[in-house]
Short mmCIF file of C-alpha atoms in Angstrom, two decimals:
data_model
loop_
_atom_site.label_atom_id
_atom_site.label_comp_id
_atom_site.label_asym_id
_atom_site.label_seq_id
_atom_site.Cartn_x
_atom_site.Cartn_y
_atom_site.Cartn_z
CA MET A 1 0.00 0.00 0.00
CA ASN A 2 2.34 2.70 -1.24
CA TYR A 3 -0.47 5.24 -0.95
CA ILE A 4 -0.25 5.08 2.88
CA ARG A 5 2.75 6.58 4.62
CA ASN A 6 3.52 6.54 8.35
CA ILE A 7 4.45 9.96 9.71
CA ASP A 8 5.77 11.07 13.09
CA GLY A 9 4.14 13.50 15.47
CA GLY A 10 0.79 11.98 16.38
CA PHE A 11 -1.96 14.59 16.50
CA SER A 12 0.50 17.38 15.68
CA VAL A 13 0.31 16.46 11.97
CA ILE A 14 -3.30 17.69 11.82
CA GLU A 15 -3.83 21.42 11.30
CA ASN A 16 -6.45 23.30 13.33
CA LEU A 17 -6.12 20.77 16.15
CA LYS A 18 -4.75 21.28 19.64
CA VAL A 19 -4.24 18.65 22.33
CA SER A 20 -2.86 18.41 25.84
CA GLY A 21 -2.43 16.11 28.78
CA ALA A 22 -1.72 16.46 32.49
CA ARG A 23 -1.56 14.10 35.48
CA GLU A 24 -1.73 14.18 39.24
CA GLY A 25 -0.91 10.75 40.64
CA LYS A 26 -3.21 8.17 39.08
CA TYR A 27 -5.57 10.83 37.72
CA GLY A 28 -4.98 12.20 34.22
CA VAL A 29 -6.86 14.50 31.86
CA SER A 30 -6.42 14.89 28.12
CA ILE A 31 -8.12 17.55 26.02
CA ILE A 32 -8.59 17.36 22.26
CA LEU A 33 -9.67 20.65 20.67
CA CYS A 34 -10.94 20.16 17.12
CA PRO A 35 -13.46 22.97 16.42
CA ASN A 36 -16.58 22.21 14.40
CA SER A 37 -15.60 18.66 13.42
CA THR A 38 -18.09 16.18 12.04
CA ALA A 39 -17.94 13.09 14.23
CA SER A 40 -19.22 9.65 15.06
CA GLY A 41 -18.14 6.74 17.23
CA VAL A 42 -18.51 3.16 18.36
CA PHE A 43 -18.93 2.06 21.95
CA THR A 44 -19.05 -0.90 24.31
CA SER A 45 -21.88 -3.42 23.95
CA ASN A 46 -21.78 -4.11 27.70
CA LYS A 47 -25.19 -3.67 29.35
CA VAL A 48 -23.47 -1.84 32.19
CA VAL A 49 -22.47 1.45 30.60
CA ALA A 50 -20.41 4.33 31.97
CA ALA A 51 -21.97 7.76 32.39
CA SER A 52 -19.49 9.22 29.90
CA VAL A 53 -20.63 6.75 27.21
CA LYS A 54 -24.26 7.73 27.71
CA TYR A 55 -23.34 11.41 27.65
CA THR A 56 -21.21 11.22 24.51
CA LYS A 57 -23.74 9.14 22.59
CA ASN A 58 -26.18 11.97 23.15
CA VAL A 59 -23.64 14.57 21.98
CA LEU A 60 -23.04 12.63 18.77
CA LYS A 61 -26.70 12.90 17.77
CA LYS A 62 -25.81 16.40 16.54
CA GLY A 63 -22.95 15.01 14.48
CA ILE A 64 -20.56 17.78 15.54
CA VAL A 65 -17.77 17.59 18.12
CA SER A 66 -15.51 20.55 18.87
CA ALA A 67 -13.65 19.13 21.86
CA VAL A 68 -13.15 15.90 23.78
CA PHE A 69 -12.48 15.65 27.52
CA VAL A 70 -10.86 12.40 28.66
CA ASN A 71 -9.96 11.41 32.21
CA SER A 72 -8.12 8.39 33.60
CA GLY A 73 -8.17 7.02 37.14
CA ASN A 74 -11.95 6.80 37.47
CA ALA A 75 -14.40 5.07 35.12
CA ASN A 76 -17.45 7.07 36.27
CA CYS A 77 -19.46 3.88 35.82
CA PHE A 78 -22.23 2.51 38.03
CA THR A 79 -22.39 5.94 39.62
CA GLY A 80 -26.06 6.70 38.93
CA GLU A 81 -27.36 10.21 38.42
CA GLN A 82 -24.29 11.66 40.11
CA GLY A 83 -22.15 10.24 37.31
CA LEU A 84 -24.11 12.15 34.68
CA LYS A 85 -23.98 15.31 36.82
CA ASP A 86 -20.20 14.95 37.01
CA CYS A 87 -20.09 14.69 33.21
CA GLU A 88 -22.07 17.94 33.02
CA THR A 89 -19.73 19.64 35.49
CA LEU A 90 -16.60 18.71 33.56
CA VAL A 91 -18.11 19.57 30.18
CA GLU A 92 -19.20 22.96 31.49
CA LEU A 93 -15.66 23.55 32.73
CA VAL A 94 -14.27 22.91 29.24
CA ALA A 95 -17.04 24.89 27.53
CA ARG A 96 -16.33 27.98 29.63
CA ASP A 97 -12.58 27.80 29.20
CA LEU A 98 -12.64 27.18 25.45
CA LYS A 99 -15.80 29.19 24.74
CA LEU A 100 -17.49 26.29 23.02
CA PRO A 101 -21.12 25.08 22.96
CA LYS A 102 -21.71 22.43 25.62
CA ASP A 103 -23.45 20.15 23.16
CA GLU A 104 -20.29 19.91 21.05
CA ILE A 105 -18.08 18.50 23.81
CA ALA A 106 -17.68 14.74 24.18
CA ILE A 107 -16.41 13.10 27.35
CA SER A 108 -14.76 9.80 28.09
CA SER A 109 -13.44 8.09 31.22
CA THR A 110 -11.34 5.10 32.23
CA GLY A 111 -10.35 3.65 35.59
CA VAL A 112 -11.98 1.93 38.54
CA ILE A 113 -15.70 1.09 38.21
CA GLY A 114 -18.19 1.97 40.95
CA ARG A 115 -16.26 4.84 42.52
CA GLU A 116 -17.68 8.36 42.60
CA MET A 117 -15.69 10.78 40.48
CA PRO A 118 -13.19 12.80 42.59
CA ILE A 119 -14.49 15.91 40.89
CA ASP A 120 -12.25 18.43 42.67
CA THR A 121 -9.07 16.56 41.75
CA ILE A 122 -10.18 15.90 38.17
CA SER A 123 -11.19 19.56 37.75
CA LYS A 124 -7.80 20.71 38.99
CA VAL A 125 -5.99 18.46 36.52
CA ALA A 126 -8.40 19.56 33.78
CA TYR A 127 -7.46 23.23 34.23
CA GLU A 128 -3.79 22.28 34.07
CA SER A 129 -4.37 20.34 30.87
CA LEU A 130 -6.32 23.20 29.31
CA SER A 131 -3.42 25.55 30.01
CA LYS A 132 -1.08 23.30 27.99
CA LEU A 133 -3.04 23.00 24.74
CA GLY A 134 -0.78 22.99 21.69
CA ASN A 135 -0.04 21.39 18.35
CA GLN A 136 3.46 19.98 18.84
CA PRO A 137 4.50 16.31 18.99
CA GLU A 138 5.06 16.66 22.72
CA ASN A 139 1.43 17.77 23.14
CA SER A 140 0.17 14.65 21.39
CA LEU A 141 2.46 12.44 23.47
CA ALA A 142 1.29 14.12 26.68
CA ALA A 143 -2.33 13.45 25.72
CA ALA A 144 -1.55 9.78 25.05
CA LYS A 145 0.24 9.46 28.39
CA ALA A 146 -2.47 11.19 30.42
CA ILE A 147 -5.12 8.61 29.53
CA MET A 148 -2.97 5.62 30.50
CA THR A 149 -4.00 3.39 33.42
CA THR A 150 -2.15 0.07 33.55
CA ASP A 151 -0.64 0.74 30.12
CA THR A 152 3.15 0.57 30.09
CA PHE A 153 3.65 2.86 27.10
CA PRO A 154 1.68 5.59 25.26
CA LYS A 155 0.04 4.61 21.97
CA GLU A 156 -0.27 6.95 19.00
CA CYS A 157 -0.16 6.72 15.23
CA ALA A 158 -0.35 9.09 12.26
CA VAL A 159 -0.54 8.43 8.53
CA GLU A 160 -0.69 10.38 5.31
CA VAL A 161 -2.81 8.87 2.54
CA THR A 162 -2.98 9.63 -1.16
CA LEU A 163 -6.59 9.24 -2.25
CA THR A 164 -7.72 7.64 -5.50
CA THR A 165 -8.11 11.22 -6.79
CA GLY A 166 -4.43 11.97 -6.10
CA GLU A 167 -5.29 14.35 -3.25
CA VAL A 168 -3.64 13.91 0.14
CA VAL A 169 -5.15 13.86 3.64
CA LYS A 170 -3.88 12.88 7.07
CA ILE A 171 -5.26 10.76 9.90
CA ALA A 172 -3.92 10.64 13.45
CA GLY A 173 -4.98 8.91 16.63
CA ILE A 174 -4.16 7.97 20.19
CA THR A 175 -5.45 5.07 22.22
CA LYS A 176 -5.19 3.45 25.64
CA GLY A 177 -5.80 -0.11 26.65
CA SER A 178 -3.94 -2.87 28.43
CA GLY A 179 -6.41 -4.98 30.41
CA MET A 180 -10.14 -5.74 30.40
CA ILE A 181 -9.76 -6.18 26.66
CA ALA A 182 -12.13 -8.45 24.72
CA PRO A 183 -13.94 -8.59 21.40
CA ASN A 184 -16.61 -5.90 21.10
CA MET A 185 -13.79 -3.59 22.09
CA GLY A 186 -12.10 -3.56 25.49
CA THR A 187 -11.21 -1.08 28.26
CA MET A 188 -10.00 0.94 25.38
CA LEU A 189 -10.39 4.56 24.52
CA SER A 190 -9.40 5.67 21.06
CA PHE A 191 -9.60 9.13 19.54
CA ILE A 192 -8.92 9.68 15.85
CA VAL A 193 -8.88 12.93 13.88
CA THR A 194 -8.55 13.47 10.14
CA ASP A 195 -8.15 16.73 8.25
CA ALA A 196 -10.46 15.42 5.53
CA VAL A 197 -13.99 16.66 4.85
CA ILE A 198 -16.47 13.87 5.69
CA PRO A 199 -20.21 14.00 6.53
CA ALA A 200 -21.10 12.46 9.90
CA LYS A 201 -23.04 9.55 8.32
CA GLU A 202 -20.03 8.43 6.30
CA ILE A 203 -17.79 8.84 9.37
CA ASN A 204 -20.03 6.40 11.20
CA ASN A 205 -19.78 3.85 8.41
CA ALA A 206 -16.00 4.28 8.15
CA ILE A 207 -15.23 3.89 11.85
CA LYS A 208 -17.54 0.87 12.21
CA GLN A 209 -15.77 -0.88 9.34
CA ALA A 210 -12.34 -0.06 10.78
CA ALA A 211 -13.29 -1.12 14.32
CA ASP A 212 -14.63 -4.47 13.14
CA ILE A 213 -11.22 -5.55 11.80
CA SER A 214 -9.09 -3.91 14.49
CA PHE A 215 -10.41 -3.08 17.96
CA ASN A 216 -13.01 -5.85 17.78
CA MET A 217 -10.32 -8.40 16.92
CA ILE A 218 -8.07 -8.05 19.97
CA VAL A 219 -8.22 -10.00 23.22
CA VAL A 220 -6.08 -9.62 26.33
CA ASP A 221 -8.22 -11.32 28.95
CA GLY A 222 -11.73 -11.82 27.55
CA ASP A 223 -13.37 -9.26 29.85
CA GLU A 224 -15.44 -6.62 28.08
CA SER A 225 -15.33 -3.13 29.51
CA THR A 226 -18.11 -0.71 30.40
CA ASN A 227 -16.35 2.33 28.95
CA ASP A 228 -15.14 1.41 25.45
CA THR A 229 -15.16 4.44 23.21
CA CYS A 230 -13.73 5.07 19.77
CA LEU A 231 -14.39 8.47 18.21
CA LEU A 232 -13.53 9.60 14.69
CA MET A 233 -13.57 13.33 13.99
CA ALA A 234 -13.08 15.14 10.68
CA ASN A 235 -12.10 18.79 11.03
CA GLY A 236 -11.91 19.48 7.30
CA ALA A 237 -8.67 21.47 7.58
CA SER A 238 -7.34 20.06 4.30
CA GLY A 239 -10.44 21.06 2.38
CA VAL A 240 -10.32 17.66 0.66
CA GLU A 241 -13.57 15.71 0.38
CA VAL A 242 -13.18 11.95 0.61
CA VAL A 243 -16.80 11.03 -0.11
CA LYS A 244 -17.88 10.85 -3.75
CA ASP A 245 -21.41 9.83 -4.76
CA GLY A 246 -22.11 8.70 -1.22
CA LYS A 247 -19.07 6.39 -1.05
CA ILE A 248 -15.92 6.96 0.96
CA ASP A 249 -12.65 6.89 -0.95
CA GLU A 250 -11.29 3.34 -0.77
CA ASN A 251 -7.74 4.52 -0.10
CA PHE A 252 -8.98 6.61 2.84
CA GLN A 253 -10.82 3.61 4.28
CA GLU A 254 -7.72 1.44 3.89
CA ALA A 255 -5.63 4.08 5.67
CA LEU A 256 -8.15 4.32 8.51
CA ASN A 257 -8.18 0.52 8.78
CA TYR A 258 -4.38 0.51 8.84
CA LEU A 259 -4.22 3.13 11.60
CA CYS A 260 -6.83 1.35 13.75
CA ILE A 261 -5.07 -2.01 13.33
CA ASP A 262 -1.76 -0.40 14.33
CA LEU A 263 -3.33 1.03 17.50
CA ALA A 264 -5.12 -2.25 18.25
CA LYS A 265 -1.92 -4.28 17.93
CA LYS A 266 -0.15 -1.88 20.28
CA MET A 267 -2.84 -2.57 22.87
CA ALA A 268 -2.45 -6.31 22.42
CA ARG A 269 1.34 -6.05 22.80
CA ASP A 270 0.82 -4.03 25.97
CA GLY A 271 -1.57 -6.53 27.56
CA GLU A 272 -1.31 -6.50 31.34
CA GLY A 273 1.70 -8.55 32.37
CA ALA A 274 2.26 -9.72 28.79
CA THR A 275 5.63 -11.06 27.64
CA LYS A 276 4.60 -12.28 24.18
CA PHE A 277 2.43 -11.08 21.30
CA ILE A 278 0.07 -13.52 19.55
CA GLU A 279 -1.38 -13.23 16.06
CA ALA A 280 -3.98 -15.71 14.81
CA ASN A 281 -4.62 -15.90 11.06
CA VAL A 282 -7.53 -17.99 9.83
CA CYS A 283 -8.18 -18.67 6.15
CA GLY A 284 -10.38 -21.10 4.26
CA ALA A 285 -13.49 -20.31 6.30
CA LYS A 286 -16.93 -20.72 4.76
CA ASP A 287 -17.84 -17.12 5.67
CA LEU A 288 -16.36 -14.07 7.35
CA ASN A 289 -18.16 -14.68 10.64
CA ASP A 290 -16.64 -18.15 10.91
CA ALA A 291 -13.16 -16.79 10.20
CA ARG A 292 -13.54 -14.19 12.94
CA LEU A 293 -15.00 -16.68 15.42
CA ALA A 294 -12.07 -19.04 14.96
CA ALA A 295 -9.37 -16.36 15.12
CA LYS A 296 -10.81 -14.74 18.25
CA SER A 297 -11.34 -18.09 19.95
CA ILE A 298 -7.65 -18.94 19.60
CA ILE A 299 -6.39 -15.72 21.13
CA SER A 300 -9.12 -15.83 23.81
CA SER A 301 -8.18 -19.31 25.07
CA SER A 302 -6.70 -19.02 28.56
CA LEU A 303 -5.14 -22.46 28.10
CA PHE A 304 -3.41 -21.54 24.85
CA LYS A 305 -2.36 -18.12 26.17
CA SER A 306 -0.81 -19.88 29.18
CA ALA A 307 0.94 -22.33 26.85
CA VAL A 308 2.42 -19.42 24.91
CA PHE A 309 3.72 -17.94 28.17
CA GLY A 310 5.34 -21.25 29.05
CA GLY A 311 6.70 -21.86 25.55
CA ASP A 312 4.68 -25.08 25.22
CA PRO A 313 3.64 -25.92 21.59
CA ASN A 314 0.42 -27.56 22.78
CA TRP A 315 -1.47 -27.41 19.49
CA GLY A 316 -4.31 -29.44 20.99
CA ARG A 317 -5.37 -26.27 22.76
CA ILE A 318 -5.53 -24.48 19.41
CA VAL A 319 -7.73 -27.07 17.72
CA SER A 320 -9.91 -27.26 20.84
CA ALA A 321 -10.45 -23.49 20.78
CA ILE A 322 -11.44 -23.63 17.12
CA GLY A 323 -13.75 -26.54 17.84
CA TYR A 324 -15.78 -24.66 20.47
CA SER A 325 -15.68 -21.31 18.64
CA GLY A 326 -18.92 -21.98 16.79
CA CYS A 327 -17.36 -22.00 13.33
CA ASP A 328 -17.76 -24.83 10.85
CA LEU A 329 -14.80 -27.21 11.18
CA ASN A 330 -13.83 -30.53 9.64
CA PRO A 331 -10.90 -31.94 11.70
CA ASP A 332 -10.00 -34.27 8.82
CA ILE A 333 -8.93 -31.40 6.53
CA VAL A 334 -7.75 -28.62 8.87
CA THR A 335 -4.16 -27.35 8.77
CA ILE A 336 -2.50 -25.85 11.86
CA ALA A 337 0.87 -24.11 11.76
CA ILE A 338 2.79 -21.84 14.09
CA ALA A 339 5.41 -19.29 13.15
CA ASP A 340 7.58 -16.47 14.35
CA ASP A 341 9.51 -13.82 12.42
CA ALA A 342 12.06 -16.41 11.21
CA ASP A 343 10.35 -19.78 10.80
CA GLU A 344 7.02 -21.53 10.23
CA VAL A 345 6.18 -25.17 10.87
CA ASP A 346 3.08 -27.26 10.18
CA LEU A 347 1.80 -29.12 13.23
CA VAL A 348 -1.22 -30.62 11.49
CA LYS A 349 -1.43 -30.76 7.68
CA ASN A 350 -4.80 -31.48 6.03
CA GLY A 351 -5.87 -33.33 9.16
CA GLU A 352 -2.66 -35.35 9.45
CA ILE A 353 -0.72 -34.91 12.70
CA LEU A 354 2.95 -34.07 12.08
CA ALA A 355 4.14 -32.80 15.45
CA PHE A 356 4.61 -35.99 17.41
CA GLU A 357 7.04 -36.34 20.30
CA ASP A 358 10.69 -36.32 19.14
CA THR A 359 9.82 -35.17 15.60
CA PRO A 360 11.64 -32.25 13.94
CA TYR A 361 8.26 -30.54 13.60
CA LEU A 362 7.81 -30.43 17.36
CA GLU A 363 11.41 -29.36 17.93
CA ARG A 364 10.97 -26.39 15.59
CA ALA A 365 7.65 -25.58 17.23
CA GLU A 366 9.31 -25.49 20.66
CA LYS A 367 11.86 -22.94 19.39
CA ILE A 368 9.13 -20.81 17.82
CA MET A 369 7.19 -20.77 21.08
CA GLN A 370 10.17 -19.09 22.80
CA SER A 371 9.84 -16.06 20.48
CA LYS A 372 8.35 -12.72 21.45
CA ASN A 373 5.98 -12.91 18.46
CA VAL A 374 3.99 -16.14 18.09
CA ILE A 375 1.85 -16.51 14.97
CA VAL A 376 -0.84 -19.15 14.53
CA ASN A 377 -1.88 -19.92 10.95
CA ILE A 378 -5.04 -21.95 10.38
CA ASP A 379 -6.51 -23.19 7.10
CA LEU A 380 -10.04 -24.54 7.58
CA ASP A 381 -10.21 -25.51 3.87
CA LEU A 382 -13.96 -24.87 3.73
CA GLY A 383 -14.19 -21.61 1.78
CA ASP A 384 -12.51 -18.37 0.78
CA PHE A 385 -12.88 -16.15 3.85
CA GLU A 386 -10.15 -15.06 6.25
CA ALA A 387 -9.64 -13.01 9.40
CA THR A 388 -6.88 -12.02 11.80
CA ALA A 389 -7.01 -11.49 15.57
CA TRP A 390 -4.36 -10.33 18.02
CA GLY A 391 -3.64 -10.98 21.68
CA CYS A 392 -0.96 -11.80 24.21
CA ASP A 393 0.12 -14.49 26.64
CA LEU A 394 -1.40 -14.96 30.09
CA THR A 395 1.19 -14.51 32.82
CA TYR A 396 1.66 -14.49 36.59
CA ASP A 397 1.94 -10.71 36.42
CA TYR A 398 -1.54 -10.40 34.88
CA VAL A 399 -2.98 -12.01 38.01
CA LYS A 400 -0.84 -9.80 40.28
CA ILE A 401 -1.87 -6.58 38.51
CA ASN A 402 -5.57 -7.39 38.71
CA ALA A 403 -5.40 -8.78 42.25
CA GLU A 404 -4.21 -5.35 43.40
CA TYR A 405 -6.04 -3.05 40.94
CA THR A 406 -8.10 -1.03 43.43
CA THR A 407 -5.60 -1.08 46.31
#
């Protein structure tokens, strides 16, 4: 895809956009100022929903977002009417400071569930963040850092894309996520801005398509969050329209997909306590849903994730995970292989077991399982559909982190 180019600087590559971030202890606040941007988003499917998700869904009915307030350290979930009042308080704070309409300010939160928002502390950090708004790479990095919870590194990405018309636009985004990550998004917040001109309806279609093959295809621990939020905003600074005859430019969609996959993979690599990254590729499925079911089942399997941690090429756990995934499977024709960046070995080929004890296949598999990147390749041999999912190993440190999360 030579029409997509990675560029440095995160949000700073987008004109008419300012961002900031500030922290006090475990509490952080990021501000994204993108005046008069068309916007849409995707959210958690959990039936327990954070106040900020409810609030922002209502804001998006207008289709315009001029600023986003994001806090870490408190999820503002299961907090009743007080949670919504706290959203109002924080939005009003931003509206006054930036002189923006309240109904154009989205809000998002991440942190501990069921704790009342420490509004005085969050407000203090918010004012500090507002005072630091800027459009430099360090501003984007500060925003990415401020929304971290158990993340071990900030996550941002920016790309420049040449459209099918030859025109050029940019897309940039930041995300956070490390634990409570499952299909249907995870404890992940992602904020993406493009300088393209896009109507809100097409933004909704574009971000849904991108999320389906990125954020909805990662698993750290199989727990789905209450706060998942992914917003896409188009501030139109480039003046370039990417929608022609009601269809979004295919190069733009590919670039958005690329950016979202990059951010999603960074979350999977940063899974709580993770030491290894897992990629599961499934081909030969009878339909797309089956391909996705199989891929996500592999990277969701606690048994297989534990085997990856221990370097054990226990392929029985792979085939078991596919078997209970719900996809169509014929064990007599399936092929299972594992790989790293240097080698690939078939464990089962067209239903025939190759990786017996003391075979060269198993010896190579054992070496591959010691790698930092473990790739599982599956051919179901039932059709033409394929899908990829990403995850990480399950370690002692994951248990330790989550045993002490609120203390």
